[in-house]
Amino acid sequence: MKRLALIAALWATAASAAPGAWVDGVLPVTNPPVSKAVDLPITLPRENPAREGWAQQTPDQRLVYNVSKPQLLLWPGTLAADKVAPAVILVPGGGYQFLAMDNEGFDVAKRLDKQGVRVFILKYRTLPIGNGPIGDGFPAFKQALAGLFQRGEKPKEDNRPYAVADTQAAIRMVRAHAGAWHVDPAKVGILGFSAGAVTVLATTQANAADARPDFVGMVYGPTQGTEVPAHAPPLFSVIAADDRFFKAQDLSLLHAWRMSGSSVEFHLYSAGGHGFASQPNGTTSDAWFDQYALWLKDNHITGHITGQ
């Protein structure tokens, strides 16, 4: 019930904060070519006959919806093939209705590639859209967006358990293929945005022995809560004070994380709104990625690549 209540709160906050006019400009696009994808095992089954589709919010910002087959996208990268490096799994957001594949996936991957890490993008399952009078294609997706961002309709299902199951499967997959993919299995981290950050937190809280991340990043995600496993992974967390989804939350999660015996790097920007992953807006939130890169080095995650 707590999980569904949090997601419902996100929906309600979004509806009250903005009219959602951007939804009117969303257009369908052909499924774009992506980097090599590996299917992930489904450990928590769910029936979803709807077809996966892609749309664009702007020409350079694409969204994927009705994801029913979780996949791990292997970013080609520029590291030498024989270099063993840390891995970062990107977990995009989208209110569980879609995944922001450019803003919180491909565009971040391009920047991370220069930091000496192997980059993966998680396509986790989203809420099923369709099975109504207008089917399960783009019209149904746009209607669902309008319901969420313009009419304030609440979700009928908690998608988080499925997203967490897929994130755990991704961590296991990267570690299982560490040799073939030249990954240090002791340095597998996750970096989530918005609903992806909610997923990252829930994955960390689940604390599965074989799917525990070695380091954790949350970009405009939750800051409130006390459920943190003992000796949690090191945390990097950033958020803007005017974030429309989480600005009412206190910082109890960060305190609990420190009390778990782990380190916390936290940046509260005076402005920046929500969704600034790859969208500079002239505020101090533009510095988040550089600060993340420094955090990786400071925690000895990067900077010591085997074979160099």
PDB file of C-alpha atoms in Angstrom:
ATOM      1  CA  MET A   1       0.000   0.000   0.000  1.00  0.00           C
ATOM      2  CA  LYS A   2       2.888   2.394   0.749  1.00  0.00           C
ATOM      3  CA  ARG A   3       4.285   1.865  -2.736  1.00  0.00           C
ATOM      4  CA  LEU A   4       0.967   2.529  -4.455  1.00  0.00           C
ATOM      5  CA  ALA A   5       0.403   5.583  -2.252  1.00  0.00           C
ATOM      6  CA  LEU A   6       3.778   7.045  -3.254  1.00  0.00           C
ATOM      7  CA  ILE A   7       3.097   6.567  -6.956  1.00  0.00           C
ATOM      8  CA  ALA A   8      -0.382   8.052  -6.543  1.00  0.00           C
ATOM      9  CA  ALA A   9       1.188  11.046  -4.814  1.00  0.00           C
ATOM     10  CA  LEU A  10       3.560  11.526  -7.729  1.00  0.00           C
ATOM     11  CA  TRP A  11       0.628  11.476 -10.142  1.00  0.00           C
ATOM     12  CA  ALA A  12      -1.370  13.957  -8.065  1.00  0.00           C
ATOM     13  CA  THR A  13       1.595  16.286  -7.648  1.00  0.00           C
ATOM     14  CA  ALA A  14       2.261  16.274 -11.381  1.00  0.00           C
ATOM     15  CA  ALA A  15      -1.340  17.120 -12.113  1.00  0.00           C
ATOM     16  CA  SER A  16      -1.433  20.022  -9.680  1.00  0.00           C
ATOM     17  CA  ALA A  17       1.960  21.422 -10.702  1.00  0.00           C
ATOM     18  CA  ALA A  18       1.428  21.740 -14.450  1.00  0.00           C
ATOM     19  CA  PRO A  19      -1.427  21.427 -16.911  1.00  0.00           C
ATOM     20  CA  GLY A  20       0.517  18.952 -19.007  1.00  0.00           C
ATOM     21  CA  ALA A  21       0.297  20.947 -22.234  1.00  0.00           C
ATOM     22  CA  TRP A  22       3.402  19.165 -23.501  1.00  0.00           C
ATOM     23  CA  VAL A  23       1.321  16.022 -23.964  1.00  0.00           C
ATOM     24  CA  ASP A  24      -0.463  17.643 -26.920  1.00  0.00           C
ATOM     25  CA  GLY A  25       2.813  17.756 -28.850  1.00  0.00           C
ATOM     26  CA  VAL A  26       3.764  14.094 -28.390  1.00  0.00           C
ATOM     27  CA  LEU A  27       3.980  12.288 -31.739  1.00  0.00           C
ATOM     28  CA  PRO A  28       4.441   8.657 -32.757  1.00  0.00           C
ATOM     29  CA  VAL A  29       7.786   7.583 -34.229  1.00  0.00           C
ATOM     30  CA  THR A  30       9.096   4.404 -35.775  1.00  0.00           C
ATOM     31  CA  ASN A  31      10.899   2.170 -33.312  1.00  0.00           C
ATOM     32  CA  PRO A  32      14.475   3.456 -33.595  1.00  0.00           C
ATOM     33  CA  PRO A  33      17.528   1.234 -33.907  1.00  0.00           C
ATOM     34  CA  VAL A  34      19.228   0.797 -30.564  1.00  0.00           C
ATOM     35  CA  SER A  35      22.483  -0.679 -29.352  1.00  0.00           C
ATOM     36  CA  LYS A  36      22.807  -4.409 -28.796  1.00  0.00           C
ATOM     37  CA  ALA A  37      20.044  -5.651 -26.499  1.00  0.00           C
ATOM     38  CA  VAL A  38      19.982  -8.704 -24.256  1.00  0.00           C
ATOM     39  CA  ASP A  39      16.651 -10.080 -23.046  1.00  0.00           C
ATOM     40  CA  LEU A  40      16.377 -10.321 -19.270  1.00  0.00           C
ATOM     41  CA  PRO A  41      14.766 -13.264 -17.483  1.00  0.00           C
ATOM     42  CA  ILE A  42      11.328 -12.481 -16.066  1.00  0.00           C
ATOM     43  CA  THR A  43      11.243 -13.428 -12.399  1.00  0.00           C
ATOM     44  CA  LEU A  44       7.882 -11.771 -11.678  1.00  0.00           C
ATOM     45  CA  PRO A  45       5.483 -12.585 -14.547  1.00  0.00           C
ATOM     46  CA  ARG A  46       2.726 -10.254 -15.668  1.00  0.00           C
ATOM     47  CA  GLU A  47       0.345 -10.584 -18.585  1.00  0.00           C
ATOM     48  CA  ASN A  48       0.612  -7.679 -21.021  1.00  0.00           C
ATOM     49  CA  PRO A  49      -0.485  -8.322 -24.625  1.00  0.00           C
ATOM     50  CA  ALA A  50      -0.019  -4.667 -25.586  1.00  0.00           C
ATOM     51  CA  ARG A  51       2.513  -3.796 -28.264  1.00  0.00           C
ATOM     52  CA  GLU A  52       5.669  -1.837 -27.437  1.00  0.00           C
ATOM     53  CA  GLY A  53       5.764   1.569 -29.121  1.00  0.00           C
ATOM     54  CA  TRP A  54       7.905   4.677 -29.365  1.00  0.00           C
ATOM     55  CA  ALA A  55       6.937   8.345 -29.347  1.00  0.00           C
ATOM     56  CA  GLN A  56       8.734  11.659 -29.251  1.00  0.00           C
ATOM     57  CA  GLN A  57       8.209  14.506 -26.835  1.00  0.00           C
ATOM     58  CA  THR A  58      10.549  16.594 -28.981  1.00  0.00           C
ATOM     59  CA  PRO A  59      12.611  15.501 -31.999  1.00  0.00           C
ATOM     60  CA  ASP A  60      15.570  14.730 -29.728  1.00  0.00           C
ATOM     61  CA  GLN A  61      13.590  13.245 -26.833  1.00  0.00           C
ATOM     62  CA  ARG A  62      12.076   9.820 -27.470  1.00  0.00           C
ATOM     63  CA  LEU A  63       9.888   7.750 -25.172  1.00  0.00           C
ATOM     64  CA  VAL A  64       9.193   4.023 -25.198  1.00  0.00           C
ATOM     65  CA  TYR A  65       5.928   2.689 -23.766  1.00  0.00           C
ATOM     66  CA  ASN A  66       4.215  -0.645 -23.248  1.00  0.00           C
ATOM     67  CA  VAL A  67       7.505  -2.329 -22.468  1.00  0.00           C
ATOM     68  CA  SER A  68       6.553  -5.920 -21.704  1.00  0.00           C
ATOM     69  CA  LYS A  69       9.888  -7.602 -22.494  1.00  0.00           C
ATOM     70  CA  PRO A  70      12.641  -6.290 -20.191  1.00  0.00           C
ATOM     71  CA  GLN A  71      15.980  -5.817 -21.882  1.00  0.00           C
ATOM     72  CA  LEU A  72      19.472  -4.633 -21.083  1.00  0.00           C
ATOM     73  CA  LEU A  73      20.968  -2.379 -23.751  1.00  0.00           C
ATOM     74  CA  LEU A  74      24.745  -2.689 -24.063  1.00  0.00           C
ATOM     75  CA  TRP A  75      26.214   0.701 -24.856  1.00  0.00           C
ATOM     76  CA  PRO A  76      28.998   0.210 -27.416  1.00  0.00           C
ATOM     77  CA  GLY A  77      31.380   2.550 -25.600  1.00  0.00           C
ATOM     78  CA  THR A  78      34.902   3.641 -26.438  1.00  0.00           C
ATOM     79  CA  LEU A  79      36.878   1.723 -23.813  1.00  0.00           C
ATOM     80  CA  ALA A  80      39.367  -0.747 -25.224  1.00  0.00           C
ATOM     81  CA  ALA A  81      37.702  -4.141 -25.524  1.00  0.00           C
ATOM     82  CA  ASP A  82      40.101  -5.808 -23.071  1.00  0.00           C
ATOM     83  CA  LYS A  83      39.815  -3.233 -20.293  1.00  0.00           C
ATOM     84  CA  VAL A  84      38.021  -4.411 -17.168  1.00  0.00           C
ATOM     85  CA  ALA A  85      35.979  -1.500 -15.820  1.00  0.00           C
ATOM     86  CA  PRO A  86      33.150  -0.656 -13.411  1.00  0.00           C
ATOM     87  CA  ALA A  87      29.593  -0.890 -14.730  1.00  0.00           C
ATOM     88  CA  VAL A  88      26.768   1.631 -14.421  1.00  0.00           C
ATOM     89  CA  ILE A  89      23.219   0.524 -15.218  1.00  0.00           C
ATOM     90  CA  LEU A  90      21.020   3.478 -16.155  1.00  0.00           C
ATOM     91  CA  VAL A  91      17.390   3.268 -15.011  1.00  0.00           C
ATOM     92  CA  PRO A  92      15.308   5.902 -16.880  1.00  0.00           C
ATOM     93  CA  GLY A  93      12.127   7.436 -15.515  1.00  0.00           C
ATOM     94  CA  GLY A  94       8.730   8.266 -16.967  1.00  0.00           C
ATOM     95  CA  GLY A  95       6.202   7.768 -14.198  1.00  0.00           C
ATOM     96  CA  TYR A  96       6.128   4.058 -15.131  1.00  0.00           C
ATOM     97  CA  GLN A  97       4.000   5.044 -18.149  1.00  0.00           C
ATOM     98  CA  PHE A  98       7.070   5.264 -20.387  1.00  0.00           C
ATOM     99  CA  LEU A  99      10.868   5.391 -20.295  1.00  0.00           C
ATOM    100  CA  ALA A 100      12.661   8.623 -21.229  1.00  0.00           C
ATOM    101  CA  MET A 101      15.205   6.850 -23.406  1.00  0.00           C
ATOM    102  CA  ASP A 102      17.133   9.882 -24.670  1.00  0.00           C
ATOM    103  CA  ASN A 103      17.108  12.321 -21.756  1.00  0.00           C
ATOM    104  CA  GLU A 104      17.787   9.682 -19.089  1.00  0.00           C
ATOM    105  CA  GLY A 105      19.290   6.918 -21.207  1.00  0.00           C
ATOM    106  CA  PHE A 106      21.223   7.442 -24.431  1.00  0.00           C
ATOM    107  CA  ASP A 107      22.286  11.034 -23.714  1.00  0.00           C
ATOM    108  CA  VAL A 108      23.589  10.174 -20.242  1.00  0.00           C
ATOM    109  CA  ALA A 109      25.327   7.087 -21.635  1.00  0.00           C
ATOM    110  CA  LYS A 110      27.310   9.255 -24.058  1.00  0.00           C
ATOM    111  CA  ARG A 111      28.671  11.284 -21.158  1.00  0.00           C
ATOM    112  CA  LEU A 112      29.296   8.306 -18.892  1.00  0.00           C
ATOM    113  CA  ASP A 113      31.260   6.562 -21.619  1.00  0.00           C
ATOM    114  CA  LYS A 114      34.030   9.144 -21.142  1.00  0.00           C
ATOM    115  CA  GLN A 115      34.345   8.312 -17.433  1.00  0.00           C
ATOM    116  CA  GLY A 116      35.925   4.879 -17.828  1.00  0.00           C
ATOM    117  CA  VAL A 117      32.861   2.752 -17.112  1.00  0.00           C
ATOM    118  CA  ARG A 118      30.885   0.155 -19.022  1.00  0.00           C
ATOM    119  CA  VAL A 119      27.409   1.577 -19.558  1.00  0.00           C
ATOM    120  CA  PHE A 120      24.139  -0.339 -19.742  1.00  0.00           C
ATOM    121  CA  ILE A 121      20.608   1.010 -20.164  1.00  0.00           C
ATOM    122  CA  LEU A 122      17.727  -0.871 -18.574  1.00  0.00           C
ATOM    123  CA  LYS A 123      14.445  -1.171 -20.459  1.00  0.00           C
ATOM    124  CA  TYR A 124      12.271  -2.311 -17.592  1.00  0.00           C
ATOM    125  CA  ARG A 125       8.580  -3.108 -17.863  1.00  0.00           C
ATOM    126  CA  THR A 126       6.165  -0.189 -17.822  1.00  0.00           C
ATOM    127  CA  LEU A 127       2.466  -0.062 -16.976  1.00  0.00           C
ATOM    128  CA  PRO A 128       0.321  -1.861 -19.574  1.00  0.00           C
ATOM    129  CA  ILE A 129      -1.599   0.610 -21.734  1.00  0.00           C
ATOM    130  CA  GLY A 130      -4.475  -0.496 -23.903  1.00  0.00           C
ATOM    131  CA  ASN A 131      -7.132  -3.170 -24.015  1.00  0.00           C
ATOM    132  CA  GLY A 132      -9.686  -0.353 -24.155  1.00  0.00           C
ATOM    133  CA  PRO A 133     -11.972   0.846 -26.942  1.00  0.00           C
ATOM    134  CA  ILE A 134      -9.094   2.486 -28.845  1.00  0.00           C
ATOM    135  CA  GLY A 135      -6.721  -0.459 -28.625  1.00  0.00           C
ATOM    136  CA  ASP A 136      -3.140  -0.510 -27.401  1.00  0.00           C
ATOM    137  CA  GLY A 137      -1.300   1.713 -29.876  1.00  0.00           C
ATOM    138  CA  PHE A 138      -0.241   5.350 -29.858  1.00  0.00           C
ATOM    139  CA  PRO A 139      -3.767   6.800 -29.376  1.00  0.00           C
ATOM    140  CA  ALA A 140      -4.121   4.768 -26.177  1.00  0.00           C
ATOM    141  CA  PHE A 141      -0.687   5.909 -24.992  1.00  0.00           C
ATOM    142  CA  LYS A 142      -1.479   9.556 -25.597  1.00  0.00           C
ATOM    143  CA  GLN A 143      -4.805   9.151 -23.833  1.00  0.00           C
ATOM    144  CA  ALA A 144      -2.979   7.641 -20.854  1.00  0.00           C
ATOM    145  CA  LEU A 145      -0.521  10.566 -20.813  1.00  0.00           C
ATOM    146  CA  ALA A 146      -3.404  13.036 -20.861  1.00  0.00           C
ATOM    147  CA  GLY A 147      -5.033  11.166 -17.996  1.00  0.00           C
ATOM    148  CA  LEU A 148      -1.857  11.320 -15.949  1.00  0.00           C
ATOM    149  CA  PHE A 149      -0.533  14.810 -16.668  1.00  0.00           C
ATOM    150  CA  GLN A 150      -3.688  16.716 -17.620  1.00  0.00           C
ATOM    151  CA  ARG A 151      -6.548  15.117 -15.713  1.00  0.00           C
ATOM    152  CA  GLY A 152      -4.663  13.863 -12.666  1.00  0.00           C
ATOM    153  CA  GLU A 153      -5.863  10.272 -12.942  1.00  0.00           C
ATOM    154  CA  LYS A 154      -4.164   7.888 -10.544  1.00  0.00           C
ATOM    155  CA  PRO A 155      -2.509   4.601 -11.520  1.00  0.00           C
ATOM    156  CA  LYS A 156      -4.551   1.450 -11.144  1.00  0.00           C
ATOM    157  CA  GLU A 157      -1.524  -0.709 -10.450  1.00  0.00           C
ATOM    158  CA  ASP A 158       1.775  -0.448  -8.603  1.00  0.00           C
ATOM    159  CA  ASN A 159       4.441  -1.035 -11.246  1.00  0.00           C
ATOM    160  CA  ARG A 160       7.351  -0.908  -8.851  1.00  0.00           C
ATOM    161  CA  PRO A 161       7.611  -4.645  -8.073  1.00  0.00           C
ATOM    162  CA  TYR A 162       8.055  -5.375 -11.791  1.00  0.00           C
ATOM    163  CA  ALA A 163      10.593  -2.593 -12.255  1.00  0.00           C
ATOM    164  CA  VAL A 164      12.550  -3.830  -9.239  1.00  0.00           C
ATOM    165  CA  ALA A 165      12.483  -7.432 -10.485  1.00  0.00           C
ATOM    166  CA  ASP A 166      13.858  -6.258 -13.836  1.00  0.00           C
ATOM    167  CA  THR A 167      16.558  -4.135 -12.173  1.00  0.00           C
ATOM    168  CA  GLN A 168      17.635  -7.094 -10.064  1.00  0.00           C
ATOM    169  CA  ALA A 169      17.744  -9.243 -13.201  1.00  0.00           C
ATOM    170  CA  ALA A 170      19.939  -6.618 -14.870  1.00  0.00           C
ATOM    171  CA  ILE A 171      22.419  -6.589 -11.979  1.00  0.00           C
ATOM    172  CA  ARG A 172      22.603 -10.377 -12.014  1.00  0.00           C
ATOM    173  CA  MET A 173      23.048 -10.369 -15.802  1.00  0.00           C
ATOM    174  CA  VAL A 174      25.950  -7.913 -15.723  1.00  0.00           C
ATOM    175  CA  ARG A 175      27.735  -9.860 -13.001  1.00  0.00           C
ATOM    176  CA  ALA A 176      27.110 -13.190 -14.741  1.00  0.00           C
ATOM    177  CA  HIS A 177      28.658 -11.825 -17.954  1.00  0.00           C
ATOM    178  CA  ALA A 178      31.411  -9.859 -16.238  1.00  0.00           C
ATOM    179  CA  GLY A 179      34.142 -11.803 -18.011  1.00  0.00           C
ATOM    180  CA  ALA A 180      32.663 -11.548 -21.494  1.00  0.00           C
ATOM    181  CA  TRP A 181      31.697  -7.883 -21.064  1.00  0.00           C
ATOM    182  CA  HIS A 182      34.937  -6.908 -19.256  1.00  0.00           C
ATOM    183  CA  VAL A 183      33.197  -5.661 -16.141  1.00  0.00           C
ATOM    184  CA  ASP A 184      34.531  -5.656 -12.593  1.00  0.00           C
ATOM    185  CA  PRO A 185      31.825  -7.746 -10.836  1.00  0.00           C
ATOM    186  CA  ALA A 186      32.566  -5.967  -7.538  1.00  0.00           C
ATOM    187  CA  LYS A 187      31.786  -2.567  -9.074  1.00  0.00           C
ATOM    188  CA  VAL A 188      28.284  -2.787 -10.531  1.00  0.00           C
ATOM    189  CA  GLY A 189      26.176   0.269  -9.779  1.00  0.00           C
ATOM    190  CA  ILE A 190      22.773   1.655 -10.694  1.00  0.00           C
ATOM    191  CA  LEU A 191      21.823   5.242 -11.533  1.00  0.00           C
ATOM    192  CA  GLY A 192      18.120   6.100 -11.687  1.00  0.00           C
ATOM    193  CA  PHE A 193      16.080   9.143 -12.643  1.00  0.00           C
ATOM    194  CA  SER A 194      12.630  10.080 -11.296  1.00  0.00           C
ATOM    195  CA  ALA A 195      10.578   6.847 -11.333  1.00  0.00           C
ATOM    196  CA  GLY A 196      13.876   5.154 -12.133  1.00  0.00           C
ATOM    197  CA  ALA A 197      15.263   6.639  -8.904  1.00  0.00           C
ATOM    198  CA  VAL A 198      12.215   5.296  -7.055  1.00  0.00           C
ATOM    199  CA  THR A 199      13.081   1.910  -8.564  1.00  0.00           C
ATOM    200  CA  VAL A 200      16.743   2.228  -7.574  1.00  0.00           C
ATOM    201  CA  LEU A 201      15.721   2.961  -3.979  1.00  0.00           C
ATOM    202  CA  ALA A 202      13.317   0.013  -3.856  1.00  0.00           C
ATOM    203  CA  THR A 203      15.967  -2.276  -5.375  1.00  0.00           C
ATOM    204  CA  THR A 204      18.455  -1.197  -2.720  1.00  0.00           C
ATOM    205  CA  GLN A 205      15.883  -1.653   0.031  1.00  0.00           C
ATOM    206  CA  ALA A 206      15.101  -5.178  -1.224  1.00  0.00           C
ATOM    207  CA  ASN A 207      18.769  -5.972  -0.493  1.00  0.00           C
ATOM    208  CA  ALA A 208      18.752  -9.265  -2.406  1.00  0.00           C
ATOM    209  CA  ALA A 209      22.047 -11.016  -1.742  1.00  0.00           C
ATOM    210  CA  ASP A 210      22.697 -11.728  -5.428  1.00  0.00           C
ATOM    211  CA  ALA A 211      21.351  -8.427  -6.779  1.00  0.00           C
ATOM    212  CA  ARG A 212      22.690  -5.815  -4.383  1.00  0.00           C
ATOM    213  CA  PRO A 213      24.240  -2.845  -6.216  1.00  0.00           C
ATOM    214  CA  ASP A 214      27.765  -1.841  -5.211  1.00  0.00           C
ATOM    215  CA  PHE A 215      27.000   1.880  -5.531  1.00  0.00           C
ATOM    216  CA  VAL A 216      23.784   3.803  -6.018  1.00  0.00           C
ATOM    217  CA  GLY A 217      22.742   7.047  -7.692  1.00  0.00           C
ATOM    218  CA  MET A 218      19.369   8.825  -7.547  1.00  0.00           C
ATOM    219  CA  VAL A 219      18.725  11.889  -9.697  1.00  0.00           C
ATOM    220  CA  TYR A 220      15.562  13.830  -8.767  1.00  0.00           C
ATOM    221  CA  GLY A 221      14.242  10.963  -6.710  1.00  0.00           C
ATOM    222  CA  PRO A 222      12.928  10.378  -3.165  1.00  0.00           C
ATOM    223  CA  THR A 223      14.664  11.949  -0.171  1.00  0.00           C
ATOM    224  CA  GLN A 224      12.254  10.810   2.531  1.00  0.00           C
ATOM    225  CA  GLY A 225      12.077   7.496   4.366  1.00  0.00           C
ATOM    226  CA  THR A 226      13.865   5.394   6.951  1.00  0.00           C
ATOM    227  CA  GLU A 227      14.004   1.932   5.360  1.00  0.00           C
ATOM    228  CA  VAL A 228      17.683   1.469   4.519  1.00  0.00           C
ATOM    229  CA  PRO A 229      19.568  -1.820   4.808  1.00  0.00           C
ATOM    230  CA  ALA A 230      22.554  -2.025   7.121  1.00  0.00           C
ATOM    231  CA  HIS A 231      25.778  -0.952   5.443  1.00  0.00           C
ATOM    232  CA  ALA A 232      23.914   0.231   2.367  1.00  0.00           C
ATOM    233  CA  PRO A 233      25.918   0.937  -0.797  1.00  0.00           C
ATOM    234  CA  PRO A 234      27.442   4.419  -1.122  1.00  0.00           C
ATOM    235  CA  LEU A 235      24.776   6.880  -2.291  1.00  0.00           C
ATOM    236  CA  PHE A 236      24.901   9.812  -4.704  1.00  0.00           C
ATOM    237  CA  SER A 237      21.693  11.851  -4.655  1.00  0.00           C
ATOM    238  CA  VAL A 238      20.747  15.151  -6.289  1.00  0.00           C
ATOM    239  CA  ILE A 239      17.508  17.105  -6.465  1.00  0.00           C
ATOM    240  CA  ALA A 240      16.323  20.664  -7.079  1.00  0.00           C
ATOM    241  CA  ALA A 241      14.454  22.544  -4.364  1.00  0.00           C
ATOM    242  CA  ASP A 242      11.690  23.357  -6.858  1.00  0.00           C
ATOM    243  CA  ASP A 243      11.234  19.749  -8.007  1.00  0.00           C
ATOM    244  CA  ARG A 244       7.507  19.382  -8.611  1.00  0.00           C
ATOM    245  CA  PHE A 245       7.323  15.765  -7.494  1.00  0.00           C
ATOM    246  CA  PHE A 246       9.527  15.564  -4.394  1.00  0.00           C
ATOM    247  CA  LYS A 247       9.894  19.116  -3.052  1.00  0.00           C
ATOM    248  CA  ALA A 248       7.542  18.408  -0.126  1.00  0.00           C
ATOM    249  CA  GLN A 249       9.678  15.530   1.141  1.00  0.00           C
ATOM    250  CA  ASP A 250      12.070  15.913   4.032  1.00  0.00           C
ATOM    251  CA  LEU A 251      15.634  14.563   4.017  1.00  0.00           C
ATOM    252  CA  SER A 252      15.114  11.668   6.425  1.00  0.00           C
ATOM    253  CA  LEU A 253      16.224   9.085   3.853  1.00  0.00           C
ATOM    254  CA  LEU A 254      19.661  10.668   3.635  1.00  0.00           C
ATOM    255  CA  HIS A 255      20.040  10.637   7.410  1.00  0.00           C
ATOM    256  CA  ALA A 256      18.933   6.993   7.561  1.00  0.00           C
ATOM    257  CA  TRP A 257      21.433   6.134   4.815  1.00  0.00           C
ATOM    258  CA  ARG A 258      24.260   7.676   6.833  1.00  0.00           C
ATOM    259  CA  MET A 259      23.072   5.881   9.974  1.00  0.00           C
ATOM    260  CA  SER A 260      23.271   2.593   8.063  1.00  0.00           C
ATOM    261  CA  GLY A 261      27.033   2.998   8.103  1.00  0.00           C
ATOM    262  CA  SER A 262      27.440   4.133   4.525  1.00  0.00           C
ATOM    263  CA  SER A 263      28.526   7.362   2.851  1.00  0.00           C
ATOM    264  CA  VAL A 264      26.189   9.888   1.230  1.00  0.00           C
ATOM    265  CA  GLU A 265      26.899  12.565  -1.365  1.00  0.00           C
ATOM    266  CA  PHE A 266      23.879  14.882  -1.570  1.00  0.00           C
ATOM    267  CA  HIS A 267      23.280  18.057  -3.576  1.00  0.00           C
ATOM    268  CA  LEU A 268      20.184  20.186  -3.089  1.00  0.00           C
ATOM    269  CA  TYR A 269      20.087  22.721  -5.904  1.00  0.00           C
ATOM    270  CA  SER A 270      18.195  25.969  -5.401  1.00  0.00           C
ATOM    271  CA  ALA A 271      16.486  25.512  -8.776  1.00  0.00           C
ATOM    272  CA  GLY A 272      16.393  23.167 -11.731  1.00  0.00           C
ATOM    273  CA  GLY A 273      12.950  21.633 -11.639  1.00  0.00           C
ATOM    274  CA  HIS A 274      12.462  18.038 -12.676  1.00  0.00           C
ATOM    275  CA  GLY A 275      13.963  16.167 -15.624  1.00  0.00           C
ATOM    276  CA  PHE A 276      17.290  17.979 -15.976  1.00  0.00           C
ATOM    277  CA  ALA A 277      19.326  14.826 -16.684  1.00  0.00           C
ATOM    278  CA  SER A 278      20.529  15.945 -20.119  1.00  0.00           C
ATOM    279  CA  GLN A 279      18.658  19.233 -20.343  1.00  0.00           C
ATOM    280  CA  PRO A 280      20.780  22.179 -19.114  1.00  0.00           C
ATOM    281  CA  ASN A 281      18.618  25.034 -17.892  1.00  0.00           C
ATOM    282  CA  GLY A 282      21.101  27.585 -16.564  1.00  0.00           C
ATOM    283  CA  THR A 283      20.855  26.636 -12.887  1.00  0.00           C
ATOM    284  CA  THR A 284      23.321  24.929 -10.584  1.00  0.00           C
ATOM    285  CA  SER A 285      21.602  21.608 -11.322  1.00  0.00           C
ATOM    286  CA  ASP A 286      23.522  21.674 -14.614  1.00  0.00           C
ATOM    287  CA  ALA A 287      26.558  20.588 -12.586  1.00  0.00           C
ATOM    288  CA  TRP A 288      25.063  17.279 -11.445  1.00  0.00           C
ATOM    289  CA  PHE A 289      26.902  15.072 -13.936  1.00  0.00           C
ATOM    290  CA  ASP A 290      30.333  16.558 -13.274  1.00  0.00           C
ATOM    291  CA  GLN A 291      29.709  16.074  -9.557  1.00  0.00           C
ATOM    292  CA  TYR A 292      28.682  12.472 -10.165  1.00  0.00           C
ATOM    293  CA  ALA A 293      31.875  11.867 -12.153  1.00  0.00           C
ATOM    294  CA  LEU A 294      33.945  13.303  -9.304  1.00  0.00           C
ATOM    295  CA  TRP A 295      32.032  11.167  -6.809  1.00  0.00           C
ATOM    296  CA  LEU A 296      32.868   8.037  -8.806  1.00  0.00           C
ATOM    297  CA  LYS A 297      36.559   8.907  -8.626  1.00  0.00           C
ATOM    298  CA  ASP A 298      36.452   9.933  -4.976  1.00  0.00           C
ATOM    299  CA  ASN A 299      34.924   6.562  -4.068  1.00  0.00           C
ATOM    300  CA  HIS A 300      37.614   4.758  -6.077  1.00  0.00           C
ATOM    301  CA  ILE A 301      35.005   3.381  -8.445  1.00  0.00           C
ATOM    302  CA  THR A 302      36.709   4.894 -11.476  1.00  0.00           C
ATOM    303  CA  GLY A 303      40.271   5.975 -12.064  1.00  0.00           C
ATOM    304  CA  HIS A 304      41.829   2.537 -11.682  1.00  0.00           C
ATOM    305  CA  ILE A 305      40.895   0.546 -14.764  1.00  0.00           C
ATOM    306  CA  THR A 306      42.494  -2.893 -14.957  1.00  0.00           C
ATOM    307  CA  GLY A 307      45.022  -3.164 -17.794  1.00  0.00           C
ATOM    308  CA  GLN A 308      45.964   0.525 -18.007  1.00  0.00           C
TER     309      GLN A 308
END
